[in-house]
Coordinates of N, CA and C in Angstrom, one line a residue:
X10 N 14.4 -3.2 -20.1 CA 13.4 -4.2 -20.5 C 12.7 -4.8 -19.3
X11 N 13.5 -5.1 -18.3 CA 12.8 -5.6 -17.0 C 11.8 -4.6 -16.5
X12 N 12.3 -3.3 -16.6 CA 11.4 -2.2 -16.1 C 10.1 -2.2 -16.9
X13 N 10.2 -2.2 -18.2 CA 9.0 -2.2 -19.0 C 8.1 -3.4 -18.7
X14 N 8.7 -4.6 -18.5 CA 7.9 -5.8 -18.2 C 7.1 -5.6 -16.8
X15 N 7.9 -5.0 -15.9 CA 7.2 -4.9 -14.6 C 6.1 -3.8 -14.6
X16 N 6.4 -2.7 -15.3 CA 5.3 -1.7 -15.4 C 4.1 -2.2 -16.1
X17 N 4.3 -3.0 -17.2 CA 3.2 -3.5 -18.0 C 2.4 -4.5 -17.1
X18 N 3.1 -5.3 -16.3 CA 2.5 -6.2 -15.4 C 1.6 -5.5 -14.4
X19 N 2.1 -4.5 -13.8 CA 1.2 -3.7 -12.8 C 0.0 -3.1 -13.5
X20 N 0.2 -2.5 -14.7 CA -0.9 -2.0 -15.4 C -2.0 -3.0 -15.7
X21 N -1.5 -4.2 -16.1 CA -2.5 -5.3 -16.4 C -3.2 -5.8 -15.1
X22 N -2.4 -5.9 -14.0 CA -3.0 -6.4 -12.8 C -4.2 -5.5 -12.4
X23 N -3.9 -4.2 -12.5 CA -5.0 -3.2 -12.2 C -6.1 -3.3 -13.2
X24 N -5.9 -3.4 -14.5 CA -6.9 -3.4 -15.5 C -7.7 -4.7 -15.6
X25 N -6.9 -5.8 -15.5 CA -7.5 -7.1 -15.8 C -7.6 -8.1 -14.7
X26 N -6.9 -7.7 -13.5 CA -6.9 -8.7 -12.4 C -5.8 -9.7 -12.6
X27 N -5.6 -10.5 -11.6 CA -4.5 -11.5 -11.6 C -4.8 -12.6 -12.7
X28 N -6.0 -13.1 -12.8 CA -6.3 -14.2 -13.7 C -6.2 -13.7 -15.2
X29 N -6.6 -12.4 -15.4 CA -6.5 -11.8 -16.7 C -5.2 -11.3 -17.2
X30 N -4.2 -11.3 -16.2 CA -2.9 -10.9 -16.6 C -2.1 -12.1 -17.0
X31 N -1.9 -12.2 -18.3 CA -1.1 -13.3 -18.8 C 0.3 -12.8 -19.3
X32 N 1.2 -13.7 -19.3 CA 2.6 -13.4 -19.7 C 2.6 -12.9 -21.2
X33 N 1.7 -13.4 -22.0 CA 1.6 -13.0 -23.4 C 1.2 -11.6 -23.4
X34 N 0.1 -11.2 -22.7 CA -0.3 -9.8 -22.7 C 0.7 -8.9 -22.1
X35 N 1.4 -9.3 -21.1 CA 2.5 -8.5 -20.5 C 3.6 -8.2 -21.6
X36 N 4.0 -9.3 -22.3 CA 5.0 -9.1 -23.3 C 4.6 -8.1 -24.4
X37 N 3.3 -8.3 -24.8 CA 2.8 -7.4 -25.8 C 2.7 -6.0 -25.3
X38 N 2.2 -5.8 -24.1 CA 2.1 -4.4 -23.6 C 3.5 -3.8 -23.4
X39 N 4.5 -4.6 -23.0 CA 5.8 -4.1 -22.8 C 6.6 -3.9 -24.1
X40 N 6.1 -4.5 -25.2 CA 6.8 -4.4 -26.5 C 8.1 -5.3 -26.5
X41 N 8.0 -6.4 -25.9 CA 9.2 -7.3 -25.9 C 8.7 -8.7 -26.3
X42 N 9.7 -9.5 -26.8 CA 9.3 -10.8 -27.2 C 9.0 -11.7 -26.0
X43 N 8.3 -12.8 -26.3 CA 8.0 -13.8 -25.2 C 9.3 -14.4 -24.7
X44 N 10.3 -14.6 -25.6 CA 11.6 -15.2 -25.2 C 12.3 -14.3 -24.2
X45 N 12.3 -13.0 -24.6 CA 12.9 -12.0 -23.7 C 12.2 -12.0 -22.3
X46 N 10.9 -12.0 -22.4 CA 10.1 -12.0 -21.1 C 10.5 -13.2 -20.3
X47 N 10.5 -14.4 -20.9 CA 10.8 -15.6 -20.2 C 12.2 -15.7 -19.7
X48 N 13.2 -15.0 -20.4 CA 14.6 -14.9 -19.9 C 14.6 -14.2 -18.6
X49 N 13.9 -13.1 -18.5 CA 13.9 -12.3 -17.3 C 13.0 -12.8 -16.2
X50 N 11.9 -13.4 -16.6 CA 10.9 -13.9 -15.6 C 10.3 -15.2 -16.1
X51 N 10.9 -16.3 -15.6 CA 10.5 -17.7 -16.2 C 9.0 -18.0 -15.9
X52 N 8.4 -17.5 -14.8 CA 7.0 -17.8 -14.5 C 6.2 -16.5 -14.3
X53 N 4.9 -16.7 -14.4 CA 4.0 -15.5 -14.1 C 4.2 -15.1 -12.7
X54 N 4.3 -16.0 -11.8 CA 4.5 -15.6 -10.4 C 5.7 -14.8 -10.2
X55 N 6.8 -15.2 -10.8 CA 8.1 -14.5 -10.7 C 7.9 -13.0 -11.2
X56 N 7.2 -12.9 -12.3 CA 6.9 -11.6 -12.9 C 6.0 -10.7 -12.0
X57 N 4.9 -11.2 -11.5 CA 4.0 -10.4 -10.8 C 4.6 -10.0 -9.4
X58 N 5.3 -10.9 -8.8 CA 5.9 -10.6 -7.5 C 7.0 -9.5 -7.7
X59 N 7.8 -9.7 -8.7 CA 8.9 -8.7 -9.0 C 8.3 -7.3 -9.3
X60 N 7.2 -7.3 -10.1 CA 6.6 -6.1 -10.5 C 6.0 -5.3 -9.3
X61 N 5.3 -6.1 -8.4 CA 4.7 -5.4 -7.3 C 5.8 -5.0 -6.3
X62 N 6.8 -5.8 -6.1 CA 7.9 -5.4 -5.3 C 8.6 -4.1 -5.8
X63 N 8.8 -4.1 -7.1 CA 9.4 -2.9 -7.7 C 8.5 -1.6 -7.5
X64 N 7.2 -1.8 -7.7 CA 6.3 -0.7 -7.6 C 6.2 -0.3 -6.1
X65 N 6.2 -1.2 -5.2 CA 6.2 -0.9 -3.8 C 7.4 0.0 -3.4
X66 N 8.5 -0.4 -3.9 CA 9.7 0.4 -3.6 C 9.5 1.8 -4.2
X67 N 9.1 1.9 -5.4 CA 8.8 3.2 -6.0 C 7.8 4.0 -5.2
X68 N 6.7 3.4 -4.8 CA 5.7 4.1 -4.0 C 6.2 4.5 -2.7
X69 N 7.1 3.6 -2.1 CA 7.8 4.0 -0.8 C 8.5 5.3 -0.9
X70 N 9.2 5.4 -2.0 CA 10.0 6.7 -2.3 C 9.0 7.9 -2.4
X71 N 7.9 7.6 -3.1 CA 6.9 8.7 -3.3 C 6.3 9.1 -1.9
X72 N 6.1 8.0 -1.1 CA 5.6 8.3 0.3 C 6.6 9.2 1.1
X73 N 7.9 8.8 0.9 CA 8.9 9.6 1.7 C 8.9 11.0 1.2
X74 N 8.8 11.3 -0.1 CA 8.7 12.6 -0.6 C 7.5 13.4 -0.1
X75 N 6.3 12.7 -0.1 CA 5.1 13.3 0.4 C 5.2 13.6 1.9
X76 N 5.9 12.7 2.6 CA 6.1 12.9 4.1 C 6.9 14.1 4.3
X77 N 7.9 14.4 3.5 CA 8.7 15.5 3.7 C 8.0 16.8 3.5
X78 N 6.9 16.8 2.8 CA 6.0 18.0 2.6 C 4.9 18.1 3.6
X79 N 4.8 17.2 4.5 CA 3.7 17.3 5.5 C 3.9 18.5 6.4
X80 N 2.7 19.1 6.8 CA 2.8 20.3 7.7 C 3.2 19.8 9.1
X81 N 3.7 20.7 9.8 CA 4.0 20.5 11.3 C 2.8 21.1 12.1
X82 N 2.7 20.7 13.3 CA 1.7 21.3 14.1 C 0.3 20.7 14.0
X83 N -0.7 21.6 14.1 CA -2.1 21.3 14.2 C -2.7 20.4 13.2
X84 N -2.4 20.6 12.0 CA -3.0 19.8 10.9 C -2.2 18.5 10.5
X85 N -1.2 18.2 11.2 CA -0.3 17.1 10.8 C -1.0 15.8 10.8
X86 N -1.7 15.5 11.8 CA -2.4 14.2 11.9 C -3.3 14.0 10.7
X87 N -4.1 15.0 10.4 CA -5.0 14.9 9.2 C -4.2 14.7 7.9
X88 N -3.1 15.5 7.8 CA -2.3 15.3 6.6 C -1.7 13.9 6.5
X89 N -1.3 13.4 7.6 CA -0.7 12.0 7.6 C -1.8 11.0 7.2
X90 N -3.0 11.1 7.8 CA -4.0 10.2 7.4 C -4.5 10.3 6.0
X91 N -4.6 11.5 5.5 CA -4.9 11.8 4.1 C -3.9 11.2 3.2
X92 N -2.6 11.3 3.5 CA -1.5 10.8 2.7 C -1.6 9.3 2.6
X93 N -1.9 8.6 3.8 CA -2.0 7.2 3.8 C -3.2 6.8 3.0
X94 N -4.3 7.5 3.1 CA -5.5 7.2 2.3 C -5.3 7.2 0.9
X95 N -4.5 8.2 0.4 CA -4.2 8.3 -1.0 C -3.3 7.1 -1.4
X96 N -2.4 6.8 -0.6 CA -1.5 5.6 -0.9 C -2.3 4.3 -1.1
X97 N -3.2 4.1 -0.2 CA -4.0 2.9 -0.3 C -5.1 2.9 -1.3
X98 N -5.3 4.1 -2.0 CA -6.3 4.2 -3.1 C -5.5 4.2 -4.4
X99 N -4.2 3.9 -4.4 CA -3.4 4.0 -5.6 C -3.3 2.7 -6.3
X100 N -2.9 2.7 -7.6 CA -2.8 1.5 -8.4 C -1.9 0.4 -7.7
X101 N -0.8 0.8 -7.0 CA 0.0 -0.2 -6.4 C -0.8 -1.0 -5.4
X102 N -1.7 -0.4 -4.6 CA -2.5 -1.2 -3.7 C -3.4 -2.1 -4.4
X103 N -4.0 -1.6 -5.5 CA -4.9 -2.5 -6.3 C -4.1 -3.7 -6.9
X104 N -2.9 -3.4 -7.4 CA -2.1 -4.5 -7.9 C -1.8 -5.5 -6.8
X105 N -1.4 -5.0 -5.6 CA -1.0 -5.9 -4.5 C -2.2 -6.7 -4.0
X106 N -3.4 -6.0 -4.0 CA -4.6 -6.7 -3.6 C -4.9 -7.9 -4.5
X107 N -4.7 -7.7 -5.8 CA -4.9 -8.8 -6.8 C -3.9 -10.0 -6.4
X108 N -2.7 -9.7 -6.0 CA -1.8 -10.7 -5.6 C -2.3 -11.4 -4.3
X109 N -2.7 -10.6 -3.4 CA -3.2 -11.2 -2.1 C -4.3 -12.2 -2.3
X110 N -5.3 -11.8 -3.1 CA -6.4 -12.7 -3.3 C -6.0 -13.9 -4.1
X111 N -5.1 -13.8 -5.1 CA -4.6 -15.0 -5.8 C -3.8 -15.9 -4.9
X112 N -3.0 -15.3 -4.0 CA -2.1 -16.0 -3.1 C -2.9 -16.8 -2.1
X113 N -4.1 -16.4 -1.8 CA -4.9 -17.1 -0.8 C -5.1 -18.6 -1.2
X114 N -5.1 -18.9 -2.5 CA -5.4 -20.3 -2.9 C -4.2 -20.8 -3.7
X115 N -3.1 -20.1 -3.8 CA -1.9 -20.6 -4.5 C -0.7 -20.6 -3.6
X116 N -0.4 -21.8 -3.1 CA 0.7 -21.9 -2.1 C 2.0 -21.3 -2.6
X117 N 2.4 -21.5 -3.8 CA 3.7 -21.0 -4.4 C 3.6 -19.5 -4.4
X118 N 2.5 -18.9 -4.8 CA 2.4 -17.5 -4.8 C 2.4 -16.9 -3.4
X119 N 1.7 -17.6 -2.5 CA 1.7 -17.1 -1.1 C 3.1 -17.1 -0.5
X120 N 3.9 -18.1 -0.8 CA 5.3 -18.2 -0.3 C 6.1 -17.0 -0.8
X121 N 5.8 -16.6 -2.0 CA 6.6 -15.4 -2.6 C 6.0 -14.1 -2.1
X122 N 4.7 -14.0 -1.9 CA 4.1 -12.7 -1.6 C 4.1 -12.4 -0.1
X123 N 4.0 -13.4 0.7 CA 3.9 -13.2 2.2 C 5.1 -12.4 2.8
X124 N 6.3 -12.7 2.4 CA 7.4 -12.0 3.0 C 7.4 -10.5 2.5
X125 N 7.0 -10.3 1.3 CA 6.9 -8.9 0.8 C 5.9 -8.1 1.6
X126 N 4.7 -8.8 1.7 CA 3.6 -8.1 2.5 C 4.0 -7.8 3.9
X127 N 4.7 -8.8 4.6 CA 5.1 -8.5 5.9 C 6.1 -7.3 6.0
X128 N 7.0 -7.3 5.1 CA 8.0 -6.2 5.1 C 7.3 -4.9 4.8
X129 N 6.5 -4.8 3.8 CA 5.7 -3.6 3.5 C 4.9 -3.2 4.7
X130 N 4.2 -4.1 5.4 CA 3.4 -3.8 6.5 C 4.2 -3.2 7.6
X131 N 5.3 -3.8 7.9 CA 6.2 -3.3 9.0 C 6.7 -1.9 8.7
X132 N 7.1 -1.7 7.4 CA 7.7 -0.4 7.0 C 6.6 0.7 7.1
X133 N 5.4 0.3 6.6 CA 4.3 1.3 6.6 C 3.9 1.7 8.1
X134 N 3.9 0.7 8.9 CA 3.6 0.9 10.4 C 4.7 1.8 11.0
X135 N 5.9 1.5 10.7 CA 7.0 2.3 11.2 C 7.0 3.7 10.8
X136 N 6.7 3.9 9.5 CA 6.6 5.2 8.9 C 5.5 6.0 9.5
X137 N 4.3 5.4 9.8 CA 3.2 6.0 10.3 C 3.5 6.5 11.8
X138 N 4.1 5.6 12.5 CA 4.5 6.0 13.9 C 5.5 7.2 13.9
X139 N 6.4 7.2 13.0 CA 7.4 8.3 12.8 C 6.6 9.6 12.4
X140 N 5.8 9.5 11.4 CA 5.1 10.7 10.9 C 4.1 11.3 12.0
X141 N 3.5 10.4 12.7 CA 2.6 10.9 13.8 C 3.4 11.3 15.0
X142 N 4.7 11.0 15.1 CA 5.5 11.3 16.2 C 4.9 10.8 17.5
X143 N 4.6 9.5 17.5 CA 4.0 8.9 18.7 C 4.9 7.9 19.3
X144 N 4.7 7.6 20.6 CA 5.5 6.6 21.3 C 4.6 5.3 21.5
X145 N 5.0 4.3 20.8 CA 4.2 3.0 20.9 C 4.3 2.3 22.2
X146 N 5.2 2.7 23.1 CA 5.3 2.1 24.4 C 4.2 2.5 25.3
X147 N 3.5 3.6 24.9 CA 2.3 4.1 25.7 C 1.1 3.2 25.4
X148 N 0.3 2.9 26.4 CA -0.9 2.1 26.2 C -1.8 2.6 25.1
X149 N -2.2 1.7 24.2 CA -3.2 2.0 23.2 C -2.6 2.6 21.9
X150 N -1.4 3.1 21.9 CA -0.9 3.9 20.8 C -0.6 2.9 19.6
X151 N 0.0 1.8 19.9 CA 0.2 0.8 18.8 C -1.1 0.4 18.1
X152 N -2.1 0.2 18.9 CA -3.4 -0.2 18.4 C -4.0 0.9 17.6
X153 N -3.9 2.2 18.0 CA -4.4 3.3 17.2 C -3.7 3.4 15.9
X154 N -2.4 3.2 15.9 CA -1.7 3.3 14.6 C -2.2 2.2 13.7
X155 N -2.3 0.9 14.2 CA -2.7 -0.2 13.4 C -4.2 0.0 13.0
X156 N -5.0 0.6 13.8 CA -6.4 0.8 13.4 C -6.4 1.8 12.2
X157 N -5.5 2.8 12.3 CA -5.5 3.8 11.2 C -5.1 3.1 9.9
X158 N -4.1 2.2 9.9 CA -3.7 1.5 8.7 C -4.8 0.5 8.2
X159 N -5.4 -0.1 9.2 CA -6.5 -1.0 8.8 C -7.7 -0.2 8.1
X160 N -7.9 1.0 8.7 CA -9.0 1.8 8.1 C -8.6 2.2 6.6
X161 N -7.4 2.7 6.4 CA -7.0 3.2 5.1 C -7.0 2.0 4.1
X162 N -6.6 0.8 4.6 CA -6.6 -0.4 3.7 C -8.0 -0.7 3.3
X163 N -8.9 -0.7 4.3 CA -10.3 -1.0 4.0 C -10.9 0.0 3.0
X164 N -10.6 1.3 3.2 CA -11.1 2.3 2.2 C -10.5 2.1 0.9
X165 N -9.2 1.7 0.8 CA -8.6 1.4 -0.4 C -9.2 0.2 -1.1
X166 N -9.6 -0.8 -0.4 CA -10.4 -1.9 -0.9 C -11.7 -1.5 -1.5
X167 N -12.4 -0.6 -0.7 CA -13.7 -0.1 -1.2 C -13.5 0.7 -2.5
X168 N -12.4 1.4 -2.6 CA -12.1 2.2 -3.8 C -11.9 1.4 -5.0
X169 N -11.6 0.1 -4.9 CA -11.5 -0.7 -6.1 C -12.8 -1.0 -6.8
X170 N -13.9 -0.8 -6.0 CA -15.2 -1.1 -6.6 C -15.8 0.2 -7.2
X171 N -15.2 1.3 -6.9 CA -15.7 2.6 -7.5 C -15.1 3.8 -6.7
X172 N -14.7 4.8 -7.3 CA -14.0 5.9 -6.7 C -15.1 6.7 -5.9
X173 N -14.9 6.8 -4.6 CA -15.8 7.6 -3.8 C -14.9 8.5 -2.9
X174 N -14.1 9.4 -3.6 CA -13.1 10.2 -2.9 C -13.7 11.1 -1.9
X175 N -14.9 11.7 -2.2 CA -15.5 12.6 -1.2 C -15.9 11.9 0.1
X176 N -16.5 10.7 0.0 CA -16.8 9.9 1.1 C -15.6 9.6 1.9
X177 N -14.5 9.1 1.2 CA -13.3 8.7 1.8 C -12.7 9.8 2.5
X178 N -12.6 11.0 1.9 CA -12.1 12.2 2.5 C -12.8 12.5 3.8
X179 N -14.1 12.5 3.8 CA -14.9 12.8 5.0 C -14.6 11.8 6.2
X180 N -14.5 10.5 5.8 CA -14.1 9.5 6.8 C -12.8 9.7 7.4
X181 N -11.8 10.0 6.5 CA -10.4 10.2 7.0 C -10.3 11.5 7.8
X182 N -11.0 12.5 7.5 CA -11.0 13.8 8.2 C -11.5 13.5 9.7
X183 N -12.6 12.8 9.8 CA -13.2 12.5 11.1 C -12.3 11.5 11.8
X184 N -11.7 10.6 11.2 CA -10.8 9.7 11.9 C -9.6 10.4 12.4
X185 N -9.0 11.4 11.6 CA -7.9 12.2 12.1 C -8.2 12.9 13.3
X186 N -9.4 13.5 13.4 CA -9.8 14.2 14.7 C -9.9 13.2 15.8
X187 N -10.5 12.0 15.6 CA -10.6 11.0 16.6 C -9.3 10.5 17.0
X188 N -8.4 10.3 16.1 CA -7.0 9.8 16.4 C -6.3 10.9 17.2
X189 N -6.4 12.2 16.8 CA -5.7 13.2 17.5 C -6.2 13.2 19.0
X190 N -7.5 13.2 19.2 CA -8.0 13.2 20.6 C -7.6 12.0 21.4
X191 N -7.6 10.8 20.7 CA -7.2 9.6 21.4 C -5.7 9.6 21.7
X192 N -4.9 10.1 20.8 CA -3.4 10.1 21.1 C -3.1 11.1 22.1
X193 N -3.8 12.3 22.2 CA -3.6 13.3 23.2 C -4.0 12.7 24.6
X194 N -5.1 12.0 24.6 CA -5.6 11.3 25.9 C -4.6 10.3 26.3
X195 N -4.1 9.5 25.4 CA -3.1 8.5 25.7 C -1.8 9.1 26.3
X196 N -1.4 10.2 25.7 CA -0.1 10.8 26.1 C -0.4 11.5 27.5
X197 N -1.5 12.1 27.7 CA -1.9 12.8 28.9 C -2.0 11.8 30.1
X198 N -2.6 10.7 29.9 CA -2.8 9.7 30.9 C -1.4 9.1 31.3
X199 N -0.5 9.0 30.4 CA 0.8 8.4 30.7 C 1.6 9.4 31.5
X200 N 1.5 10.7 31.2 CA 2.3 11.7 31.9 C 1.8 12.1 33.3
X201 N 0.6 11.7 33.6 CA 0.0 12.0 35.0 C 0.3 11.0 36.0

């Protein structure tokens, strides 16, 4: 039942936004009574934070599976950047974005969402470093990884206004080339 409630919440966050996602609609979509919904999640904030947290964990597992299929060698950077781009164009990002915007003016929601966002941000950064097989102690590497994550988040945000997969793919392909060159330069400078 909790699972159905959380999945219905994410669907509604994506379809109707935070303000349009009501606990009544969630109960109806999940096929459970309001009483059952209130038993599991007493407030809307409890429900949406739990739902996005759950979906984030699920998406993290999907990212791990996708990472295991990434190629080695020449095309790896492009594959990593593409994988991240897909992640940030997914419904989980759209749902999380709805929470971020709502949390900006809702102190209670911000208190609940901020720790989740910090954890997810750290984990995504760590995963990106690992997948790119880079050493953040080298000058500029940490900033390049963070710029990559900021870029894919920005493209994910733009995607909420309309799917422009072709444009996104072109940008990500060019960024992967730029990133490869910059990481190679950073590694070369450090070893000389």
